[in-house]
Amino acid sequence: LKITVPIALRWSDFDAYGHVNNAEMLRILEEARMEVFWRPDAGVEALPTALLEAGPGVAIQSLISSQSIEYLVPIPYTRRPIDVELWIGRLGGAHLEVSYEVYSPRGVSPRLLHTRASTTLVLVHSATGRPTRIPPAVRESWQSIVEEPVRFTRR
Amino acid sequence: LKITVPIALRWSDFDAYGHVNNAEMLRILEEARMEVFWRPDAGVEALPTALLEAGPGVAIQSLISSQSIEYLVPIPYTRRPIDVELWIGRLGGAHLEVSYEVYSPRGVSPRLLHTRASTTLVLVHSATGRPTRIPPAVRESWQSIVEEPVRFTRR
Amino acid sequence: LKITVPIALRWSDFDAYGHVNNAEMLRILEEARMEVFWRPDAGVEALPTALLEAGPGVAIQSLISSQSIEYLVPIPYTRRPIDVELWIGRLGGAHLEVSYEVYSPRGVSPRLLHTRASTTLVLVHSATGRPTRIPPAVRESWQSIVEEPVRFTRR
Amino acid sequence: LKITVPIALRWSDFDAYGHVNNAEMLRILEEARMEVFWRPDAGVEALPTALLEAGPGVAIQSLISSQSIEYLVPIPYTRRPIDVELWIGRLGGAHLEVSYEVYSPRGVSPRLLHTRASTTLVLVHSATGRPTRIPPAVRESWQSIVEEPVRFTRR
């Protein structure tokens, strides 16, 4: 199963060339990740995979250990949310590799694939900074969105 | 008439103190302004006041000439969009003064007033950079959202 | 006494119109403020006014209660640091009002005044969030950079 | 030859965990790249490799086609500029692969390797968006900073 998360762009995401800034793209992927993996405020409807606690003071944190991103087609200015497809490419003991494909906003045709990316996250104890195993209930839920890792063209 | 525009926060809006960064708040107001005053992509539903063209290459641009902002209560991390109330406090020949009040996300109680702000914009010809009168049809539409300018407590 | 702080711009400060983004300007002022008021790492030379502790876990924090900014002339792309003149316009019991004027990089002629701004900060106990008086030694040092508050043209 | 470019951090680079935000790191690398490859304003001293023209309206643009980044040790808040070592890992006909290693600020001991990264850029005609060969004089200059591409641990 791949999850499609629509993410609203901001005017400030666009640089002096009128493209989404290369760094800002990582913030857009970060938002998609928050939606899929982090528990929202009480009372907000959430995906079943949204099981991590966010914010300062939590017992288990996630650290990003690496990211790769391939910019295929620049994203022009649009007010519609773009479609981020997100899934887990690899599910390890304490880490997971998240895969993404970023597509044109829903309803725009042709539907272009703008960006491919992947992020490796490791869960750590906030107190010690040491890796901690993904809890069994979390792992079981996340298993449902494991698919083949995104394949990059250019490396 | 005041318009309420829900704006999604991003994880990266929050600084090392867990508050929405003071500068990032201006980007949030910018998004609310885009929604109210700028024409969206073809096929996207728009407010009747959304009459300006955005993006590079347009004939008429808006420049920000000044902004004031009052931070009343820090905004805690939330996944719900916050409520930006936006209206025109003054409508001049070539410029307009936009007023804002930023409130807790819908459904959160008590509903707190986090921020008050105002932005003065001037319309200019892109080619010459000189001020240009707000076109009559635009002025007429914008007249509907003119209210008393936001009043700051602390100045 | 007014202090001149050169601040390096970043390519990402510039928006789709080739101007420093209006919100990013507040980040540039924030950097100038850090330089003047916050103690740097051990071993880094500091201004005598740089007496506050930064970072999470400090006993006394500063909160921004309001900001005003006037954009006079857009800043074109430049690799030279721009000159931020910074002083204290008002020094209260627990708060201070910082004034700024942002000028062309040193050596550029004519030297343009791009931006005027002011920020009101209040010192608070991190634990309680309540205002706390500026410590006498800090006040004495800061007294040396008190000048007439910046005067805005357009309000 | 590897070039060391000191890059000033900003307070706003740090997220709610007190670390340099993962996306902001790409902006820091972007600044190092500007310094090494883009011609500065007239009168500013430049590296001999700084031969591309920046800004809107240029004939040849560079597009980022991919990036990889490995976050080894989080960067704590510091007011000293961090040291970005930058070199060319591969120099193709129309593209180049830039390698980076990000180290503790000069003078901090122990000197830690915080981040490894690489960016693939392609030169294109601004008018057509099509790849264009790196001009011979530029290639010759860039040849001096070609070294073995950065090697990632974790992929």
XYZ file of C-alpha atoms in Angstrom:
620
model
C 0.000 0.000 0.000
C 1.237 3.488 -0.867
C -0.277 6.493 0.882
C -1.044 9.680 -1.045
C -0.618 12.818 1.036
C -1.605 16.164 -0.533
C 0.745 18.923 0.667
C 0.019 22.634 0.237
C 2.882 24.634 -1.272
C 3.727 28.128 -0.077
C 4.655 31.146 -2.169
C 7.923 31.245 -0.241
C 8.808 27.719 -1.444
C 9.616 29.219 -4.842
C 13.027 30.669 -5.576
C 14.287 33.397 -7.904
C 13.879 31.013 -10.880
C 10.203 30.379 -10.070
C 10.887 26.758 -9.037
C 10.350 25.061 -5.717
C 13.682 25.531 -3.973
C 15.690 22.311 -3.743
C 15.922 22.482 0.048
C 12.299 23.423 0.497
C 11.394 20.163 -1.228
C 12.770 18.304 1.811
C 10.401 20.325 4.022
C 7.514 19.243 1.848
C 8.554 15.597 2.251
C 8.901 16.227 6.006
C 5.275 17.368 6.123
C 4.153 14.199 4.319
C 6.152 12.149 6.818
C 4.547 13.948 9.786
C 1.119 13.084 8.414
C 1.901 9.401 7.957
C 3.999 8.602 11.032
C 3.266 11.145 13.781
C 0.262 11.172 16.048
C -1.730 14.401 15.580
C -3.405 16.537 18.286
C -6.228 14.917 20.181
C -9.399 15.004 18.134
C -7.733 15.179 14.726
C -8.413 12.238 12.438
C -5.210 10.319 11.746
C -3.872 7.573 9.533
C -3.536 4.198 11.349
C 0.249 4.419 10.830
C 0.502 7.763 12.704
C 1.835 6.268 15.921
C 4.900 8.306 16.932
C 4.717 11.187 19.406
C 5.981 14.555 18.147
C 7.385 17.604 19.848
C 9.946 18.309 22.576
C 9.855 16.130 25.682
C 9.011 12.820 23.991
C 10.664 9.543 25.058
C 11.426 8.273 21.556
C 12.687 10.572 18.819
C 13.470 9.874 15.210
C 16.709 11.075 13.653
C 17.244 11.385 9.946
C 20.387 9.521 9.002
C 20.355 10.058 5.248
C 18.299 11.366 2.345
C 18.452 11.087 -1.421
C 16.404 13.130 -3.816
C 16.088 13.246 -7.566
C 14.582 16.364 -9.174
C 13.019 15.243 -12.459
C 10.700 18.076 -13.530
C 10.581 21.488 -11.812
C 7.292 22.227 -10.036
C 5.634 25.392 -11.382
C 3.752 27.754 -9.052
C 0.405 26.257 -8.107
C -2.143 26.808 -5.397
C -3.314 23.209 -5.454
C -1.632 20.810 -3.042
C 0.842 18.512 -4.744
C 0.471 14.749 -4.335
C 3.181 13.038 -2.327
C 3.059 9.238 -2.569
C 4.790 7.776 0.449
C 5.613 4.231 1.507
C 8.222 2.270 3.466
C 10.948 0.836 1.258
C 12.742 -1.007 4.054
C 11.696 -1.708 7.633
C 14.673 -2.556 9.876
C 15.000 -3.228 13.591
C 15.462 0.394 14.690
C 15.335 2.184 11.355
C 13.105 2.595 8.359
C 13.671 3.828 4.838
C 10.835 5.987 3.557
C 10.264 6.227 -0.220
C 8.450 9.096 -1.964
C 7.238 10.060 -5.403
C 5.943 13.614 -5.854
C 3.267 14.081 -8.522
C 1.264 16.954 -10.037
C -1.730 18.095 -8.007
C -4.812 15.931 -8.320
C -6.856 16.902 -11.360
C -3.914 18.320 -13.304
C -3.276 16.489 -16.549
C -0.874 15.216 -17.668
C 0.099 13.943 -14.230
C 3.860 14.466 -13.993
C 6.335 12.741 -11.695
C 8.355 15.693 -10.359
C 10.557 14.151 -7.716
C 11.715 10.830 -6.296
C 13.227 10.661 -2.834
C 14.049 8.495 0.118
C 14.773 9.205 3.780
C 16.369 6.848 6.283
C 15.149 7.407 9.837
C 16.363 5.775 13.018
C 14.374 5.695 16.260
C 16.396 6.720 19.315
C 15.796 7.160 23.041
C 15.654 10.924 23.598
C 17.518 10.562 26.888
C 20.484 8.556 25.612
C 20.414 9.188 21.874
C 20.834 5.441 21.323
C 18.850 3.464 18.762
C 15.778 1.687 20.075
C 13.781 -1.102 18.445
C 10.559 -0.120 16.707
C 7.819 -1.242 19.137
C 5.925 -4.363 17.930
C 2.529 -2.653 17.586
C 4.088 0.126 15.539
C 5.972 -2.352 13.358
C 2.830 -4.320 12.677
C 0.962 -1.227 11.525
C 3.856 0.000 9.382
C 4.169 -3.433 7.711
C 1.025 -2.564 5.764
C 2.796 0.166 3.810
C 5.996 -1.716 2.938
C 6.618 -1.845 -0.814
C 9.648 -2.049 -3.124
C 12.013 0.878 -2.377
C 11.881 3.787 -4.836
C 14.358 3.274 -7.672
C 16.445 6.239 -8.759
C 17.288 6.760 -12.429
C 20.452 8.718 -12.146
C 22.782 7.071 -9.687
C -16.869 41.215 6.097
C -13.817 39.435 7.451
C -12.549 36.324 5.691
C -11.318 33.332 7.674
C -8.486 31.452 5.959
C -7.248 28.210 7.559
C -3.481 27.873 7.041
C -1.581 24.606 7.602
C 1.532 24.962 9.763
C 4.714 23.050 9.025
C 7.013 21.315 11.459
C 9.773 23.595 10.215
C 7.813 26.690 11.296
C 8.758 25.866 14.885
C 12.014 27.073 16.370
C 14.315 25.736 19.072
C 11.862 26.983 21.743
C 8.952 25.027 20.222
C 7.209 28.227 19.057
C 6.304 29.350 15.569
C 9.330 31.382 14.527
C 8.645 35.123 14.451
C 9.645 35.452 10.789
C 7.776 32.331 9.732
C 4.593 33.995 11.003
C 4.911 36.505 8.146
C 4.998 33.602 5.689
C 1.795 32.290 7.183
C 0.166 35.702 6.706
C 1.548 35.748 3.156
C -0.257 32.470 2.434
C -3.537 33.901 3.749
C -3.019 36.955 1.509
C -2.377 34.743 -1.562
C -5.668 32.965 -0.922
C -7.688 36.178 -0.606
C -6.133 38.407 -3.274
C -4.440 36.263 -5.910
C -6.136 34.361 -8.706
C -5.469 30.627 -8.375
C -4.700 28.133 -11.159
C -7.450 27.538 -13.691
C -10.036 25.183 -12.278
C -9.377 25.933 -8.616
C -12.285 27.472 -6.724
C -11.423 30.990 -5.593
C -12.740 33.758 -3.376
C -14.415 36.585 -5.358
C -11.663 38.947 -4.118
C -8.884 36.789 -5.649
C -8.311 39.020 -8.675
C -4.551 39.658 -8.927
C -2.284 37.594 -11.170
C 0.643 35.891 -9.427
C 4.021 34.716 -10.619
C 6.833 36.118 -12.730
C 5.918 37.905 -15.957
C 2.752 39.619 -14.702
C 1.942 43.227 -15.698
C 0.962 44.423 -12.211
C 2.884 43.380 -9.113
C 2.299 44.156 -5.477
C 5.110 45.338 -3.248
C 4.993 45.214 0.515
C 5.806 48.636 1.882
C 5.417 47.944 5.592
C 4.283 45.381 8.132
C 3.486 45.399 11.840
C 2.941 42.346 13.950
C 2.075 41.769 17.578
C 2.794 38.353 19.092
C 0.310 37.868 21.931
C 0.374 34.143 22.758
C 2.904 31.670 21.306
C 1.390 29.048 18.993
C 2.094 25.505 20.218
C 2.786 22.680 17.764
C -0.429 21.604 16.110
C -1.388 19.649 13.012
C -4.654 21.522 12.587
C -4.602 24.593 10.358
C -4.718 27.833 12.321
C -7.436 30.377 11.570
C -6.266 33.614 9.977
C -8.973 36.300 9.910
C -8.137 38.752 7.164
C -9.741 41.994 6.009
C -8.814 45.344 4.438
C -8.267 48.070 7.011
C -7.697 50.840 4.473
C -8.222 50.908 0.712
C -6.239 53.704 -0.977
C -5.751 54.685 -4.595
C -2.788 52.430 -5.315
C -2.306 50.787 -1.943
C -4.188 48.752 0.600
C -3.635 47.965 4.244
C -4.436 44.380 5.137
C -5.400 43.532 8.740
C -5.096 40.089 10.325
C -5.970 38.298 13.529
C -4.590 34.782 13.994
C -6.685 32.436 16.134
C -6.481 28.870 17.462
C -7.452 26.151 14.988
C -11.177 25.643 14.556
C -12.550 23.335 17.228
C -9.865 24.135 19.780
C -11.261 25.654 22.947
C -10.623 28.149 24.376
C -10.130 30.000 21.111
C -7.046 32.161 21.629
C -6.006 35.274 19.724
C -2.319 34.557 19.027
C -1.277 37.368 16.738
C -2.421 40.692 15.310
C -0.797 42.090 12.201
C -1.119 44.474 9.296
C 0.596 44.680 5.909
C 0.614 47.683 3.574
C 0.804 46.707 -0.088
C 1.172 48.966 -3.106
C 0.336 47.914 -6.647
C 3.052 48.749 -9.180
C 3.617 48.291 -12.916
C 6.161 45.474 -13.209
C 7.871 47.227 -16.108
C 8.406 50.608 -14.447
C 8.091 49.832 -10.743
C 5.746 52.828 -10.405
C 2.503 52.751 -8.429
C -0.633 52.095 -10.430
C -4.263 52.677 -9.412
C -6.218 49.657 -8.254
C -8.468 48.800 -11.249
C -12.165 49.743 -10.666
C -13.497 46.169 -10.846
C -10.905 45.029 -8.325
C -11.645 47.970 -6.037
C -15.333 47.231 -6.121
C -14.807 43.627 -5.101
C -12.332 44.517 -2.365
C -14.737 47.131 -0.932
C -16.770 44.227 0.451
C -14.042 43.265 2.912
C -13.190 46.733 4.231
C -13.565 46.963 8.018
C -11.977 48.997 10.821
C -8.170 48.491 10.765
C -6.781 46.071 13.367
C -5.918 47.881 16.589
C -2.623 47.054 18.272
C -2.400 46.978 22.057
C 1.214 47.699 22.547
C 2.294 50.640 20.444
C 26.171 54.558 19.878
C 24.777 52.518 16.994
C 26.337 49.154 16.172
C 26.872 48.095 12.558
C 26.513 44.360 12.023
C 27.304 42.939 8.570
C 24.965 40.022 7.771
C 25.563 37.565 4.921
C 22.551 37.010 2.676
C 21.701 33.581 1.277
C 20.556 32.710 -2.216
C 17.415 31.269 -0.631
C 16.536 34.670 0.892
C 15.471 35.800 -2.582
C 11.964 35.130 -3.853
C 10.490 34.597 -7.314
C 10.737 38.373 -7.960
C 14.479 38.429 -7.197
C 13.960 40.397 -3.964
C 14.774 39.462 -0.405
C 11.570 37.860 0.812
C 9.651 40.043 3.273
C 9.685 37.382 5.997
C 13.316 36.480 5.446
C 14.184 40.082 6.277
C 13.067 39.394 9.858
C 15.526 36.487 9.991
C 18.292 38.816 8.907
C 17.369 41.224 11.717
C 17.274 38.241 14.096
C 20.873 37.416 13.174
C 21.957 41.000 13.872
C 20.176 40.804 17.241
C 21.939 37.526 18.123
C 25.296 39.179 17.446
C 24.574 42.202 19.630
C 22.705 40.678 22.580
C 23.561 36.982 22.866
C 26.727 35.529 24.322
C 28.583 33.496 21.698
C 30.375 30.151 22.153
C 33.377 30.170 24.447
C 36.396 31.529 22.640
C 34.485 33.626 20.106
C 35.087 37.368 20.335
C 31.908 39.177 21.328
C 30.485 42.673 21.622
C 30.365 43.932 25.246
C 26.546 44.025 24.968
C 26.343 40.288 24.140
C 25.263 39.206 27.624
C 22.217 36.933 27.210
C 22.504 33.137 27.102
C 21.059 31.455 24.024
C 19.704 27.990 23.353
C 17.325 25.588 25.098
C 17.709 25.146 28.844
C 18.507 28.767 29.718
C 17.013 30.436 32.820
C 16.049 33.697 31.115
C 14.541 33.782 27.649
C 13.511 36.680 25.476
C 10.161 36.751 23.755
C 9.354 38.994 20.835
C 6.197 40.927 21.607
C 5.967 43.030 18.456
C 7.775 44.045 15.292
C 7.375 46.770 12.683
C 9.200 46.899 9.408
C 9.256 49.328 6.534
C 10.556 48.125 3.158
C 11.907 51.198 1.368
C 14.069 49.870 -1.498
C 14.218 46.179 -2.516
C 17.599 44.531 -1.916
C 19.063 43.128 -5.141
C 21.052 39.871 -5.125
C 24.490 40.438 -3.658
C 27.228 38.278 -2.196
C 28.483 41.035 0.095
C 27.038 41.166 3.591
C 24.498 43.950 4.050
C 25.003 46.474 6.840
C 22.482 46.326 9.654
C 22.691 49.327 12.011
C 21.215 48.350 15.338
C 20.564 50.254 18.559
C 18.137 50.330 21.500
C 15.299 52.801 21.003
C 13.762 52.253 24.439
C 15.067 50.405 27.464
C 12.275 49.467 29.903
C 12.205 47.483 33.134
C 11.753 44.039 31.575
C 11.602 44.932 27.895
C 13.608 46.679 25.241
C 12.773 48.098 21.859
C 15.448 47.437 19.255
C 15.756 49.793 16.268
C 17.363 48.882 12.936
C 18.307 50.486 9.646
C 19.475 48.186 6.850
C 21.947 49.693 4.375
C 23.762 48.633 1.195
C 26.874 46.500 1.721
C 29.972 48.414 2.717
C 31.765 49.764 -0.339
C 28.650 49.918 -2.510
C 27.835 53.437 -3.648
C 25.396 55.057 -3.470
C 24.692 53.672 0.009
C 20.945 53.033 0.116
C 18.693 52.726 3.137
C 16.709 49.591 2.300
C 14.719 48.907 5.428
C 13.765 50.387 8.782
C 12.493 48.181 11.570
C 11.927 47.799 15.267
C 11.446 44.784 17.545
C 10.089 44.820 21.088
C 11.535 42.061 23.267
C 10.582 41.119 26.797
C 12.789 39.079 29.108
C 10.953 36.207 30.833
C 11.811 33.409 33.263
C 11.887 30.245 31.159
C 10.284 28.265 33.969
C 7.280 30.516 34.575
C 7.062 32.539 31.367
C 6.698 35.705 33.491
C 8.552 38.941 32.771
C 11.749 39.466 34.725
C 13.706 42.703 35.235
C 16.777 43.201 33.077
C 19.721 42.472 35.441
C 21.601 45.666 36.500
C 24.926 44.699 34.859
C 23.147 43.955 31.592
C 21.196 47.216 31.763
C 24.329 49.211 32.356
C 26.018 47.732 29.307
C 22.959 48.180 27.113
C 22.640 51.833 28.182
C 25.607 52.583 25.933
C 23.626 51.816 22.773
C 20.432 53.693 23.602
C 19.556 56.296 20.959
C 16.389 57.903 19.616
C 13.998 55.156 18.371
C 13.895 54.649 14.591
C 11.264 56.869 13.008
C 9.014 55.336 10.356
C 7.916 57.403 7.366
C 4.737 55.684 6.500
C 2.698 55.180 9.638
C 42.354 20.255 -4.285
C 39.432 20.610 -1.890
C 38.122 24.073 -1.038
C 37.099 24.937 2.516
C 34.203 27.394 2.693
C 33.166 28.701 6.134
C 29.381 29.203 6.229
C 27.606 31.211 8.956
C 24.649 29.433 10.536
C 21.473 31.264 11.487
C 19.401 30.866 14.630
C 16.492 29.939 12.364
C 18.436 26.958 10.969
C 17.776 25.148 14.245
C 14.592 23.204 14.764
C 12.507 22.318 17.827
C 15.097 19.665 18.783
C 17.953 22.210 18.753
C 19.534 20.656 15.645
C 20.174 22.165 12.250
C 17.033 21.286 10.329
C 17.612 18.552 7.732
C 16.352 20.727 4.873
C 18.234 23.807 6.030
C 21.437 21.797 5.645
C 20.855 21.815 1.880
C 20.677 25.620 1.995
C 24.019 25.689 3.761
C 25.520 23.510 1.024
C 23.893 25.818 -1.552
C 25.745 28.777 -0.028
C 29.057 26.922 -0.244
C 28.304 26.127 -3.893
C 27.521 29.796 -4.657
C 30.884 30.780 -3.228
C 32.828 28.231 -5.278
C 31.038 28.310 -8.632
C 29.229 31.638 -9.048
C 30.780 34.947 -9.963
C 30.228 37.492 -7.195
C 29.335 41.206 -7.536
C 31.913 43.391 -9.227
C 34.650 44.272 -6.789
C 34.228 41.257 -4.512
C 37.214 38.926 -4.343
C 36.355 35.528 -5.786
C 37.741 32.031 -6.068
C 39.201 31.273 -9.544
C 36.489 28.618 -9.991
C 33.665 31.175 -9.514
C 32.819 31.500 -13.191
C 29.046 31.099 -13.552
C 26.682 34.075 -13.672
C 23.938 34.111 -11.050
C 20.525 35.696 -10.899
C 17.518 35.979 -13.190
C 18.152 36.824 -16.844
C 21.353 34.791 -17.283
C 21.990 32.791 -20.474
C 23.173 29.610 -18.765
C 21.516 28.263 -15.642
C 22.326 25.269 -13.515
C 19.650 22.833 -12.462
C 20.025 20.430 -9.592
C 19.224 16.945 -10.800
C 19.879 15.012 -7.601
C 21.257 15.244 -4.082
C 22.306 12.775 -1.418
C 23.077 13.660 2.153
C 24.207 11.702 5.163
C 23.676 13.205 8.630
C 26.375 11.735 10.875
C 26.468 13.957 13.979
C 23.905 16.694 14.728
C 25.325 20.233 14.662
C 24.806 22.039 17.983
C 24.013 25.762 18.093
C 27.138 27.757 17.361
C 27.916 31.291 16.287
C 31.093 30.277 14.496
C 30.820 29.472 10.804
C 30.982 25.754 10.083
C 33.574 24.434 7.640
C 32.228 23.046 4.388
C 34.845 21.177 2.347
C 33.757 21.143 -1.262
C 35.192 19.542 -4.394
C 34.071 18.074 -7.713
C 33.626 14.312 -7.595
C 32.809 13.929 -11.288
C 33.063 16.396 -14.155
C 30.915 15.372 -17.137
C 30.141 17.043 -20.450
C 27.200 19.140 -19.269
C 26.992 18.107 -15.640
C 29.096 17.975 -12.524
C 28.818 16.113 -9.250
C 29.769 18.217 -6.257
C 31.013 16.470 -3.096
C 30.902 17.971 0.410
C 32.038 17.193 3.912
C 30.791 19.454 6.707
C 33.094 19.828 9.707
C 33.074 21.592 13.096
C 33.943 25.304 13.001
C 37.653 26.056 12.757
C 39.258 26.028 16.176
C 36.729 23.659 17.737
C 38.296 20.466 18.964
C 37.691 17.612 18.432
C 36.923 18.423 14.811
C 33.838 16.383 13.943
C 32.588 15.317 10.535
C 28.891 16.208 10.749
C 27.610 15.612 7.257
C 28.565 14.124 3.880
C 26.695 15.110 0.763
C 26.749 15.284 -3.001
C 24.800 17.335 -5.542
C 24.533 16.660 -9.267
C 24.123 19.819 -11.323
C 23.480 20.140 -15.030
C 24.111 23.308 -17.025
C 21.200 24.307 -19.279
C 20.397 27.129 -21.689
C 17.908 29.346 -19.854
C 15.952 29.936 -23.041
C 15.442 26.295 -24.045
C 16.041 24.412 -20.794
C 18.317 22.027 -22.728
C 21.687 20.838 -21.430
C 24.701 22.742 -22.695
C 28.367 21.726 -22.575
C 30.488 23.247 -19.842
C 32.562 25.945 -21.645
C 36.249 24.937 -22.081
C 37.663 27.768 -19.943
C 35.268 26.867 -17.118
C 36.091 23.176 -17.425
C 39.794 23.870 -17.262
C 39.436 25.881 -14.065
C 37.125 23.319 -12.460
C 39.566 20.506 -13.303
C 41.774 21.781 -10.480
C 39.233 20.772 -7.813
C 38.377 17.294 -9.100
C 39.008 14.611 -6.469
C 37.569 11.181 -5.640
C 33.767 11.493 -5.089
C 32.632 11.521 -1.441
C 31.946 8.000 -0.217
C 28.796 7.421 1.821
C 28.819 4.957 4.699
C 25.237 3.999 4.817
C 23.974 3.229 1.348
